[in-house]
Coordinates of C-alpha atoms in Angstrom, one line a residue:
M286 CA -17.0 11.2 -0.1
C287 CA -20.4 11.0 1.4
G288 CA -23.2 9.5 -0.7
I289 CA -26.8 10.6 -1.2
I290 CA -29.8 8.8 -2.7
G291 CA -33.5 9.8 -2.6
I292 CA -36.5 8.1 -4.1
I293 CA -40.1 9.1 -4.5
G294 CA -42.3 6.4 -6.2
E295 CA -44.8 3.7 -5.8
K296 CA -42.6 0.8 -4.4
D297 CA -41.2 0.4 -0.9
A298 CA -38.2 2.8 -0.9
A299 CA -36.0 1.2 1.7
P300 CA -34.7 -1.8 -0.3
L301 CA -34.0 0.4 -3.3
L302 CA -32.2 3.0 -1.1
L303 CA -30.1 0.3 0.5
E304 CA -29.1 -1.0 -3.0
G305 CA -28.2 2.5 -4.1
L306 CA -26.1 3.0 -1.0
K307 CA -24.2 -0.2 -1.8
R308 CA -23.3 1.3 -5.2
L309 CA -22.0 4.3 -3.3
E310 CA -19.8 2.3 -0.9
Y311 CA -16.7 2.9 -3.1
R312 CA -16.8 6.6 -2.2
G313 CA -15.7 5.8 1.3
Y314 CA -17.9 6.1 4.5
D315 CA -18.0 5.2 8.2
S316 CA -21.7 5.2 8.9
A317 CA -25.0 5.0 7.0
G318 CA -28.7 5.5 7.4
I319 CA -32.1 5.6 5.7
A320 CA -35.3 7.7 6.5
T321 CA -38.7 7.1 5.0
L322 CA -42.2 8.5 5.4
T323 CA -44.5 5.9 7.1
N324 CA -48.1 7.0 7.4
G325 CA -47.0 10.6 7.2
H326 CA -44.4 10.2 9.9
I327 CA -40.6 10.2 9.5
T328 CA -39.0 6.9 10.5
R329 CA -35.2 6.3 10.5
C330 CA -32.7 3.5 10.7
R331 CA -29.0 4.3 11.1
A332 CA -25.9 2.3 11.9
Q333 CA -22.2 2.9 12.6
G334 CA -19.7 1.2 10.3
K335 CA -20.4 -0.7 7.1
L336 CA -23.7 -1.1 5.3
V337 CA -23.9 -4.7 6.5
N338 CA -24.7 -3.2 10.0
L339 CA -27.5 -1.1 8.6
E340 CA -28.8 -4.0 6.5
S341 CA -28.9 -6.1 9.7
K342 CA -30.8 -3.5 11.6
L343 CA -33.3 -3.1 8.7
G344 CA -33.9 -6.8 8.8
G345 CA -35.1 -6.6 12.3
E346 CA -36.9 -3.2 12.0
P347 CA -37.9 -2.8 8.4
L348 CA -38.9 0.7 7.2
S349 CA -42.0 1.0 5.0
G350 CA -43.0 3.9 2.8
T351 CA -42.6 5.0 -0.9
V352 CA -40.7 8.2 -0.1
G353 CA -37.2 8.1 1.4
I354 CA -33.6 9.3 1.5
G355 CA -30.4 7.4 2.3
H356 CA -26.8 8.4 3.1
T357 CA -23.3 7.1 3.6
R358 CA -21.4 9.4 5.8
W359 CA -17.6 10.1 5.9
A360 CA -17.2 11.9 9.2
T361 CA -16.1 15.6 9.2
H362 CA -17.8 17.2 12.2
G363 CA -18.3 14.7 14.9
A364 CA -17.1 11.1 15.3
P365 CA -18.4 8.3 13.1
T366 CA -21.1 7.2 15.5
E367 CA -24.8 6.2 15.0
D368 CA -26.0 9.4 16.6
N369 CA -24.0 11.4 14.1
A370 CA -25.1 9.3 11.2
H371 CA -27.5 10.8 8.6
P372 CA -30.3 11.3 8.0
H373 CA -30.8 13.8 10.7
A374 CA -34.4 14.6 11.6
T375 CA -37.0 16.3 13.7
D376 CA -40.7 15.3 13.7
K377 CA -41.1 17.7 10.7
V378 CA -38.2 17.1 8.4
A379 CA -35.4 14.6 7.6
V380 CA -32.1 15.7 5.9
V381 CA -29.1 14.2 4.2
H382 CA -26.1 16.3 3.4
N383 CA -22.8 16.1 1.6
G384 CA -20.1 18.7 2.1
I385 CA -19.4 21.2 4.9
I386 CA -21.5 24.1 6.3
E387 CA -18.8 26.6 7.1
N388 CA -21.0 28.9 9.1
Y389 CA -22.6 26.2 11.2
A390 CA -21.2 27.5 14.5
T391 CA -22.8 30.9 14.0
L392 CA -26.1 29.2 13.0
K393 CA -26.0 26.8 15.9
A394 CA -25.5 29.6 18.5
E395 CA -28.5 31.4 17.0
L396 CA -30.7 28.3 17.1
E397 CA -29.7 27.5 20.7
K398 CA -31.0 30.9 21.7
L399 CA -34.3 29.8 20.2
Q400 CA -34.2 26.7 22.5
C401 CA -33.3 24.2 19.8
R402 CA -31.7 21.2 21.4
F403 CA -28.8 19.7 19.5
E404 CA -28.3 15.9 19.7
T405 CA -25.2 15.5 17.5
D406 CA -21.8 17.0 16.9
T407 CA -22.4 17.5 13.2
D408 CA -22.7 20.7 11.1
T409 CA -25.6 19.1 9.3
E410 CA -28.0 19.3 12.3
V411 CA -28.2 23.1 11.9
I412 CA -30.0 22.5 8.5
V413 CA -32.6 20.3 10.3
H414 CA -33.3 22.8 13.0
L415 CA -33.4 25.8 10.6
V416 CA -36.0 24.2 8.4
T417 CA -38.0 23.1 11.4
H418 CA -37.9 26.6 12.8
Y419 CA -39.2 28.1 9.6
L420 CA -41.9 25.5 9.3
T421 CA -43.1 26.3 12.8
Q422 CA -43.2 30.0 11.7
G423 CA -45.9 29.0 9.2
M424 CA -43.8 28.6 6.0
E425 CA -44.6 25.9 3.5
P426 CA -41.8 23.3 3.0
R427 CA -40.4 24.8 -0.2
E428 CA -40.2 28.3 1.3
A429 CA -38.7 26.9 4.6
A430 CA -36.1 25.0 2.6
N431 CA -35.2 27.9 0.4
T432 CA -34.9 30.3 3.3
T433 CA -32.5 27.8 4.9
F434 CA -30.4 27.3 1.8
N435 CA -30.0 31.1 1.6
R436 CA -28.4 31.1 5.0
L437 CA -25.9 28.2 4.4
E438 CA -22.3 28.9 3.5
G439 CA -19.8 26.4 2.2
A440 CA -19.9 23.6 -0.4
F441 CA -22.8 21.2 0.0
S442 CA -25.6 19.1 -1.5
V443 CA -28.7 18.6 0.5
V444 CA -31.9 16.5 0.1
M445 CA -34.8 16.6 2.5
I446 CA -38.3 15.0 3.0
F447 CA -41.1 16.4 5.1
A448 CA -43.6 14.8 7.5
G449 CA -47.0 14.5 5.9
E450 CA -45.7 15.3 2.4
H451 CA -45.8 12.0 0.5
N452 CA -45.2 13.6 -2.9
L453 CA -42.3 15.9 -2.2
M454 CA -38.5 16.0 -2.0
I455 CA -36.5 19.1 -2.0
G456 CA -32.8 19.4 -2.8
A457 CA -30.0 21.9 -3.5
R458 CA -26.5 21.8 -5.0
Q459 CA -23.8 24.2 -4.0
G460 CA -20.3 23.0 -4.8
T461 CA -20.8 19.2 -4.5
P462 CA -22.6 17.1 -7.0
L463 CA -26.3 16.2 -7.2
A464 CA -28.2 14.5 -10.0
V465 CA -31.9 14.0 -10.7
G466 CA -33.2 10.7 -12.3
Y467 CA -36.4 10.5 -14.3
G468 CA -38.7 7.5 -14.1
D469 CA -42.2 6.6 -15.0
G470 CA -44.3 7.8 -12.0
E471 CA -41.2 7.9 -9.9
M472 CA -38.3 10.2 -9.5
F473 CA -34.8 9.9 -8.0
V474 CA -32.0 12.1 -6.7
A475 CA -28.4 11.1 -6.0
S476 CA -24.9 12.4 -5.5
D477 CA -23.6 10.0 -8.1
S478 CA -25.3 8.8 -11.3
Y479 CA -23.8 5.4 -10.7
A480 CA -26.2 5.0 -7.8
L481 CA -29.1 5.5 -10.1
A482 CA -28.0 3.3 -12.9
P483 CA -30.3 0.3 -12.1
L484 CA -33.3 2.7 -11.6
T485 CA -33.1 5.0 -14.7
K486 CA -31.0 6.0 -17.7
K487 CA -32.5 9.5 -17.9
I488 CA -30.4 11.8 -15.7
C489 CA -30.2 15.6 -15.2
F490 CA -27.1 17.0 -13.5
L491 CA -27.7 20.1 -11.4
E492 CA -25.4 23.0 -11.6
D493 CA -24.0 25.1 -8.7
G494 CA -26.8 27.2 -7.1
D495 CA -29.6 24.9 -8.4
R496 CA -32.5 24.0 -6.2
V497 CA -34.9 21.3 -7.0
S498 CA -38.5 20.3 -6.0
V499 CA -39.2 16.7 -6.9
T500 CA -42.6 15.0 -7.1
R501 CA -43.7 11.7 -8.8
E502 CA -44.9 13.7 -11.7
G503 CA -41.6 15.5 -12.4
V504 CA -39.2 18.1 -11.2
S505 CA -38.9 21.9 -10.9
I506 CA -35.4 23.3 -11.0
Y507 CA -34.8 26.8 -10.0
V508 CA -32.2 29.3 -8.7
N509 CA -32.6 32.0 -6.1
D510 CA -31.6 35.5 -7.1
N511 CA -31.4 38.0 -4.3
A512 CA -32.9 40.7 -6.4
N513 CA -35.5 38.7 -8.3
G514 CA -36.3 35.8 -6.0
E515 CA -36.8 32.3 -7.5
M516 CA -36.3 31.8 -11.2
S517 CA -36.9 28.6 -13.1
V518 CA -34.1 27.1 -15.1
E519 CA -33.8 24.3 -17.6
R520 CA -31.1 21.6 -17.3
E521 CA -30.4 19.1 -20.1
I522 CA -31.8 15.6 -19.5
R523 CA -29.1 13.1 -20.7
T524 CA -29.3 9.4 -21.4
T525 CA -26.5 8.1 -19.2
A526 CA -24.0 5.4 -20.3
Q527 CA -23.6 4.1 -16.7
S528 CA -24.1 0.4 -16.4
G529 CA -26.6 -0.9 -13.9
D530 CA -24.6 -4.1 -13.5
T531 CA -23.2 -4.7 -10.0
T532 CA -19.4 -4.9 -10.0
G533 CA -18.2 -8.0 -8.2
K534 CA -14.7 -9.0 -7.1
D535 CA -14.8 -12.8 -7.6
P536 CA -12.6 -14.8 -7.8
Y537 CA -10.3 -12.2 -6.0
D538 CA -10.3 -11.6 -2.3
H539 CA -10.5 -7.9 -2.7
F540 CA -11.5 -5.3 -5.3
M541 CA -8.0 -3.8 -5.1
L542 CA -6.4 -7.0 -6.2
K543 CA -8.9 -7.5 -9.0
E544 CA -8.3 -4.0 -10.2
I545 CA -4.5 -4.5 -10.2
Y546 CA -5.0 -7.6 -12.3
E547 CA -7.3 -5.7 -14.7
Q548 CA -4.6 -3.2 -15.6
P549 CA -3.2 -5.0 -18.7
A550 CA -6.7 -5.1 -20.2
V551 CA -7.8 -1.5 -19.3
I552 CA -4.4 -0.1 -20.4
G553 CA -4.9 -1.9 -23.6
D554 CA -8.4 -0.4 -24.0
T555 CA -6.9 3.1 -23.3
L556 CA -4.0 2.6 -25.7
N557 CA -6.4 1.4 -28.4
S558 CA -8.3 4.6 -28.2
Y559 CA -5.2 6.6 -28.9
V560 CA -2.7 4.4 -30.7
N561 CA -3.0 2.7 -34.1
P562 CA -2.2 -0.9 -33.2
S563 CA -0.5 -1.6 -36.6
T564 CA 1.6 1.5 -37.0
G565 CA 2.0 2.8 -33.5
R566 CA 0.8 6.3 -34.6
I567 CA -0.9 8.3 -32.0
N568 CA -4.4 9.4 -32.9
I569 CA -5.1 12.4 -30.6
P570 CA -8.1 14.5 -31.6
D571 CA -7.1 17.6 -33.6
D572 CA -8.5 20.1 -31.1
V573 CA -6.3 18.5 -28.4
L574 CA -3.2 18.6 -30.5
E575 CA -3.9 22.2 -31.5
A576 CA -4.2 23.2 -27.9
L577 CA -1.0 21.4 -27.0
D578 CA 0.9 23.0 -30.0
K579 CA -0.2 26.5 -29.2
A580 CA 0.3 26.4 -25.5
P581 CA 3.4 28.4 -24.3
R582 CA 3.2 26.4 -21.1
I583 CA 1.3 23.4 -19.7
T584 CA 0.0 23.5 -16.2
L585 CA -0.9 20.1 -14.7
I586 CA -3.1 20.1 -11.6
A587 CA -4.5 17.3 -9.5
C588 CA -4.7 15.8 -6.0
G589 CA -3.3 12.6 -4.4
T590 CA -2.5 9.8 -6.7
A591 CA -3.5 11.8 -9.7
F592 CA -1.0 14.4 -8.8
Y593 CA 1.8 11.8 -8.9
A594 CA 0.6 10.9 -12.5
C595 CA 1.0 14.6 -13.3
M596 CA 4.5 14.6 -11.8
V597 CA 5.5 11.8 -14.2
A598 CA 3.9 13.7 -17.1
K599 CA 6.1 16.7 -16.3
Y600 CA 9.2 14.6 -17.1
W601 CA 7.5 13.4 -20.3
F602 CA 6.4 16.8 -21.5
E603 CA 9.7 18.5 -20.7
Q604 CA 12.2 15.8 -21.6
V605 CA 10.5 14.4 -24.6
A606 CA 8.1 17.0 -25.9
R607 CA 10.4 20.0 -24.8
I608 CA 7.5 22.1 -23.6
P609 CA 7.6 24.0 -20.3
C610 CA 5.4 22.4 -17.7
E611 CA 4.3 23.3 -14.2
I612 CA 2.5 21.0 -11.8
D613 CA 0.7 21.9 -8.6
V614 CA -1.5 20.3 -5.9
A615 CA -5.0 21.6 -6.6
S616 CA -5.6 22.5 -2.9
E617 CA -2.6 24.8 -2.9
F618 CA -2.9 26.1 -6.5
R619 CA -6.4 27.5 -6.0
Y620 CA -5.3 29.8 -3.2
R621 CA -2.0 30.8 -4.7
E622 CA -3.5 33.1 -7.3
A623 CA -1.0 32.0 -9.8
P624 CA -0.4 34.2 -12.9
M625 CA -1.4 32.3 -16.0
P626 CA 0.2 32.8 -19.4
E627 CA -2.0 34.0 -22.3
G628 CA -3.0 31.0 -24.4
G629 CA -1.9 28.6 -21.7
L630 CA -3.2 25.0 -21.4
C631 CA -4.2 23.5 -18.1
I632 CA -4.6 19.8 -17.7
F633 CA -6.7 18.5 -14.8
V634 CA -6.5 14.9 -13.8
S635 CA -9.2 13.3 -11.5
Q636 CA -10.4 9.7 -11.2
S637 CA -13.9 10.8 -10.0
G638 CA -14.3 14.0 -11.9
E639 CA -15.8 15.5 -8.7
T640 CA -12.7 16.3 -6.6
L641 CA -13.7 19.6 -5.1
D642 CA -10.2 21.2 -4.9
T643 CA -9.5 20.2 -8.5
L644 CA -12.8 21.5 -9.7
E645 CA -12.3 24.9 -8.0
A646 CA -8.8 25.1 -9.4
L647 CA -10.3 24.4 -12.8
R648 CA -12.7 27.3 -12.4
Y649 CA -9.9 29.6 -11.4
C650 CA -8.0 28.7 -14.6
K651 CA -11.2 29.3 -16.7
R652 CA -11.4 32.8 -15.2
Q653 CA -7.8 33.3 -16.2
K654 CA -8.9 32.4 -19.8
Q655 CA -6.9 29.1 -20.0
K656 CA -7.8 26.3 -22.2
I657 CA -9.0 23.4 -20.1
L658 CA -8.2 19.8 -20.8
S659 CA -9.4 17.2 -18.3
I660 CA -8.5 13.5 -17.9
V661 CA -11.2 11.7 -16.0
N662 CA -12.3 8.1 -15.4
T663 CA -15.9 8.7 -14.4
I664 CA -18.2 9.7 -17.3
E665 CA -20.6 12.6 -17.0
S666 CA -18.8 14.2 -14.0
T667 CA -18.8 17.8 -13.1
I668 CA -15.2 18.3 -14.2
E669 CA -16.0 16.8 -17.6
R670 CA -19.0 19.1 -18.0
E671 CA -17.0 22.2 -17.2
S672 CA -14.0 21.4 -19.4
D673 CA -13.2 22.5 -23.0
I674 CA -11.7 19.1 -23.9
V675 CA -12.1 15.8 -22.1
L676 CA -10.2 12.5 -22.4
H677 CA -11.5 9.4 -20.6
T678 CA -9.1 6.9 -19.2
L679 CA -11.3 3.8 -19.8
A680 CA -10.3 2.1 -16.6
G681 CA -13.9 1.1 -15.9
P682 CA -15.4 1.4 -12.3
E683 CA -12.7 1.4 -9.7
I684 CA -14.2 0.3 -6.4
G685 CA -11.1 0.0 -4.2
V686 CA -10.5 3.3 -2.4
A687 CA -6.7 3.1 -3.1
S688 CA -6.4 3.9 -6.8
T689 CA -4.6 1.4 -9.0
K690 CA -5.9 1.0 -12.5
A691 CA -7.2 4.6 -12.6
F692 CA -3.6 5.7 -11.9
T693 CA -1.9 3.6 -14.6
T694 CA -4.5 4.6 -17.2
Q695 CA -4.0 8.2 -16.3
L696 CA -0.3 7.6 -16.9
T697 CA -1.1 5.9 -20.2
T698 CA -3.3 8.8 -21.4
L699 CA -0.7 11.4 -20.4
A700 CA 2.1 9.4 -22.1
C701 CA 0.1 9.4 -25.3
L702 CA -0.5 13.1 -25.0
A703 CA 3.2 13.8 -24.4
F704 CA 4.3 11.5 -27.2
A705 CA 1.8 13.2 -29.6
T706 CA 3.0 16.6 -28.6
A707 CA 6.7 15.6 -29.1
R708 CA 5.9 14.3 -32.6
S709 CA 3.8 17.4 -33.5
R710 CA 6.5 19.8 -32.3
K711 CA 9.2 17.6 -34.0
A712 CA 11.0 17.4 -30.7
I713 CA 12.1 13.7 -31.2
T714 CA 13.6 11.9 -34.1
V715 CA 11.9 9.4 -36.4
E716 CA 13.9 6.6 -34.7
Q717 CA 12.7 7.8 -31.2
M718 CA 9.1 7.9 -32.4
S719 CA 9.4 4.3 -33.6
E720 CA 10.9 3.1 -30.3
I721 CA 8.4 4.9 -28.1
G722 CA 5.5 3.8 -30.2
E723 CA 6.7 0.2 -30.1
A724 CA 7.2 0.4 -26.3
L725 CA 3.7 1.8 -25.8
R726 CA 2.1 -1.0 -27.8
H727 CA 3.8 -3.6 -25.6
V728 CA 2.9 -2.2 -22.2
P729 CA -0.1 -4.5 -21.7
K730 CA 1.9 -7.6 -22.4
V731 CA 4.8 -6.6 -20.2
M732 CA 2.5 -5.6 -17.4
A733 CA 0.8 -9.0 -17.6
D734 CA 4.3 -10.6 -17.2
I735 CA 5.0 -8.3 -14.2
L736 CA 1.9 -9.7 -12.5
G737 CA 3.7 -13.1 -12.6
H738 CA 5.9 -11.7 -9.7
D739 CA 2.9 -11.6 -7.4
E740 CA 3.9 -14.5 -5.2
Q741 CA 7.4 -13.3 -4.9
I742 CA 6.3 -9.9 -3.8
K743 CA 3.8 -11.5 -1.4
D744 CA 6.7 -13.3 0.3
I745 CA 8.7 -10.0 0.6
A746 CA 5.6 -8.2 1.9
D747 CA 5.2 -10.7 4.7
E748 CA 8.6 -9.6 6.0
I749 CA 8.1 -5.9 5.4
S750 CA 4.7 -5.9 7.2
A751 CA 6.5 -5.9 10.6
A752 CA 8.1 -2.6 9.9
R753 CA 6.9 0.7 11.5
Y754 CA 8.5 2.9 8.8
V755 CA 9.4 2.3 5.1
L756 CA 11.3 4.6 2.8
Y757 CA 10.8 4.6 -0.9
L758 CA 13.5 6.0 -3.3
G759 CA 13.5 6.8 -7.0
R760 CA 15.1 9.2 -9.5
S761 CA 13.7 11.1 -12.5
A762 CA 10.3 9.7 -13.5
M763 CA 10.7 7.0 -10.9
Y764 CA 10.6 9.5 -8.1
P765 CA 6.8 10.0 -8.5
I766 CA 6.5 6.2 -8.5
A767 CA 8.3 6.1 -5.2
L768 CA 5.9 8.7 -3.8
E769 CA 2.9 6.7 -5.1
G770 CA 4.3 3.5 -3.6
A771 CA 4.7 5.2 -0.2
L772 CA 1.1 6.6 -0.5
K773 CA -0.3 3.2 -1.2
L774 CA 1.4 1.6 1.7
K775 CA 0.2 4.4 4.1
E776 CA -3.4 4.3 2.7
I777 CA -4.1 0.6 3.2
S778 CA -1.6 -0.8 5.7
Y779 CA -1.3 2.2 8.0
I780 CA 2.5 1.8 8.1
Y781 CA 4.2 5.2 7.9
A782 CA 6.0 5.5 4.6
E783 CA 7.8 8.3 2.8
G784 CA 8.8 8.7 -0.8
Y785 CA 12.0 10.6 -1.6
A786 CA 14.0 11.6 -4.6
A787 CA 17.0 9.4 -4.2
G788 CA 19.4 12.2 -4.6
E789 CA 17.8 13.9 -1.5
M790 CA 18.4 10.9 0.8
K791 CA 21.7 12.4 2.1
H792 CA 19.8 15.7 2.9
G793 CA 17.9 14.2 5.9
P794 CA 16.2 10.8 5.4
I795 CA 19.5 8.9 5.7
A796 CA 19.3 9.7 9.5
L797 CA 16.4 7.3 9.7
I798 CA 18.1 4.3 8.2
D799 CA 19.0 1.3 10.4
E800 CA 18.4 -2.4 10.3
N801 CA 14.7 -1.9 11.1
V802 CA 13.9 0.3 8.1
P803 CA 13.1 -1.3 4.8
V804 CA 14.0 0.8 1.8
V805 CA 12.2 0.2 -1.4
V806 CA 14.2 1.4 -4.4
V807 CA 12.5 1.7 -7.8
A808 CA 15.4 1.8 -10.3
P809 CA 15.4 0.4 -13.9
G810 CA 19.0 -0.6 -14.8
Q811 CA 18.8 1.0 -18.2
D812 CA 17.9 4.4 -16.7
P813 CA 20.7 6.9 -17.4
L814 CA 20.8 7.8 -13.7
F815 CA 20.9 4.2 -12.5
D816 CA 24.6 4.5 -11.4
K817 CA 23.7 7.4 -9.1
T818 CA 20.8 5.5 -7.6
A819 CA 23.1 2.5 -7.1
S820 CA 25.4 4.7 -5.0
N821 CA 22.3 5.5 -2.8
V822 CA 21.7 1.8 -2.4
Q823 CA 25.3 1.3 -1.3
E824 CA 24.9 4.1 1.2
T825 CA 21.8 2.6 2.6
V826 CA 23.3 -0.9 2.9
A827 CA 26.4 0.5 4.6
R828 CA 24.1 1.8 7.4
G829 CA 22.3 -1.5 7.9
G830 CA 19.2 -0.7 5.8
K831 CA 17.3 -3.6 4.2
V832 CA 16.8 -2.8 0.5
F833 CA 14.0 -4.1 -1.7
L834 CA 15.2 -3.3 -5.2
I835 CA 12.7 -3.2 -8.1
T836 CA 14.8 -3.3 -11.3
D837 CA 15.6 -5.1 -14.5
Q838 CA 18.3 -7.6 -15.4
K839 CA 21.0 -4.9 -15.8
G840 CA 20.3 -3.4 -12.4
Q841 CA 20.1 -6.8 -10.8
S842 CA 23.5 -7.8 -12.1
Q843 CA 25.1 -4.8 -10.4
L844 CA 23.3 -4.8 -7.0
S845 CA 21.8 -8.2 -6.3
D846 CA 24.7 -9.0 -3.9
H847 CA 24.0 -5.9 -1.8
V848 CA 20.2 -6.0 -1.4
K849 CA 18.0 -8.1 0.8
W850 CA 15.2 -8.5 -1.7
N851 CA 14.8 -7.9 -5.4
I852 CA 12.5 -8.6 -8.3
V853 CA 13.7 -8.4 -11.9
L854 CA 11.4 -7.0 -14.6
E855 CA 11.8 -7.0 -18.3
E856 CA 14.0 -4.2 -19.7
V857 CA 11.8 -1.6 -21.3
N858 CA 12.1 1.8 -22.9
S859 CA 12.5 4.4 -20.2
F860 CA 9.5 6.4 -21.5
V861 CA 7.0 3.6 -20.5
A862 CA 8.9 2.4 -17.4
P863 CA 6.9 4.5 -14.9
I864 CA 3.6 2.9 -16.0
L865 CA 5.1 -0.6 -15.5
Y866 CA 7.0 0.0 -12.3
A867 CA 3.8 1.2 -10.6
V868 CA 2.5 -2.4 -10.5
P869 CA 5.1 -3.9 -8.1
V870 CA 4.6 -1.0 -5.6
Q871 CA 0.8 -1.6 -5.8
L872 CA 1.2 -5.3 -5.1
L873 CA 3.6 -4.7 -2.3
A874 CA 1.2 -2.4 -0.5
Y875 CA -1.7 -4.8 -1.1
H876 CA 0.1 -7.8 0.3
V877 CA 1.5 -5.9 3.3
A878 CA -2.1 -4.7 4.1
V879 CA -3.4 -8.3 3.8
A880 CA -0.6 -9.5 6.1
K881 CA -1.6 -6.9 8.7
G882 CA -5.3 -7.7 8.4
T883 CA -6.5 -4.2 7.5
D884 CA -9.6 -3.3 5.4
V885 CA -7.9 -3.2 2.0
D886 CA -10.8 -1.9 -0.1
Q887 CA -12.2 0.6 2.4
P888 CA -9.3 1.8 4.6
R889 CA -10.1 3.8 7.6
N890 CA -10.7 7.6 7.3
L891 CA -10.4 7.6 3.5
A892 CA -12.9 8.4 0.7
K893 CA -12.8 7.6 -3.0
S894 CA -14.3 10.9 -4.1
V895 CA -13.1 13.9 -2.1
T896 CA -15.8 16.5 -2.4
V897 CA -14.9 18.6 0.6
E898 CA -11.8 20.8 1.3

């Protein structure tokens, strides 16, 4: 969600901070700001809205100084205004903060009794006033910062600079990520190693409870133990593989469209990491296969779009691999205190590898002595570092907030896992193995062909964009694709949409259907349950509903006379159909959003990396 970057060096910090914030835009934000030390004094520049507003203000009021911090804010406490934007500051300290201070109300009441005057609606401001209070009591900056950290409750990362201290930054990590970058006579901190990629390749990832004191000469990392006080700790310095190149969207109008069109290539890359291109044999690492073979049950846990990938995988693991499989939303699972089977395997799926609810659910499963396998797109993430086994989806950087290529590469990775498990457990025949292997190899080509329907989908989207409500229907593994299609439409067009299992339509949603409600039906004609879905289509049409049918030639031949719109895809093996049918619903959401004039890549209120509860 929010982004942090801090620099202490020899060059003017403000331009470098702004560039770092631009690399953090993909996380989602609604205001931004920078603070530097100028002749010993804290100077700030903040702006509501996008970074272009901050850049414009900096053009008229440039900040000087070689020490500074920057922040992109996704509003939690307080509206997304300039006053509530970070950094927050007094004349003694400036602070940037990701996460939530859960006991801020108690601390604020205490500080108000000390005559502190609050100027914002944020929880972050209590940090500023606490540190300032302790500084006025005679504490040195490090002591004041540590005393403040000891009083904060919640999940947070914090970085601060101090008036008069031109060779000091102090930070802390508790629940949300923070990394330290090592330079030559300069040092950096950031919430995301991607922000530091142009500045350094040497990165240290802090762990929960770590505090850090940064100077130009180096870094001191320590933890605070209530019994023993401060204790120094060592954290591994890694050479990051993150690219410093800036990701552009040309020649596409939006990152989301670019990333939709990248899917054949990145799925090909993902498949090539698991599938022998000449034989179709799945090459899953032995430790992964061993964990899958031994598990009495697989538990799949994720949030948002990644959860829908897990829903598809449940069908694959149970129908094809014949292994019991549970799925759960991470934010619910972590508080359900679910009993876990001895020797169980838990699979966690996260694009960012920093999703807080998913991370906390992972830690619960570790305490329950489960084997942890994680599927992530972002290298060197917290989830990766805390997992027993990690598989990367190879989607590359995904800048658009609405996930597209990360979703389909998650599906591809899970499909390979399920297929390998089925083969290892001898749950499918030799003929089925050959058919599925062949189908997987052809996914990139078929997906490229599906993108050829883009203009047709755009024309349909222009009509659907006038709707206030859209219903999505699917059965079996197409049900999660219906849910994902509805989520995409909600996220970027702000049209209310709902995904339903087609068989559930008669149990409530049918009451909504009239001539003003488009119904998107995702239904491959060769699906064994197609005839049942076709009946649902007939029921919809009989009530005046306008159906957009996404199907193949077999489905089109049965229903084309009854639906308002349809696109016809190539007939494919039902095992790979969910990966491919995700593309039309992505394109539909994209073109509806464009027709409505919304901010496609950075939709309102959303963040790419959700690091708060």
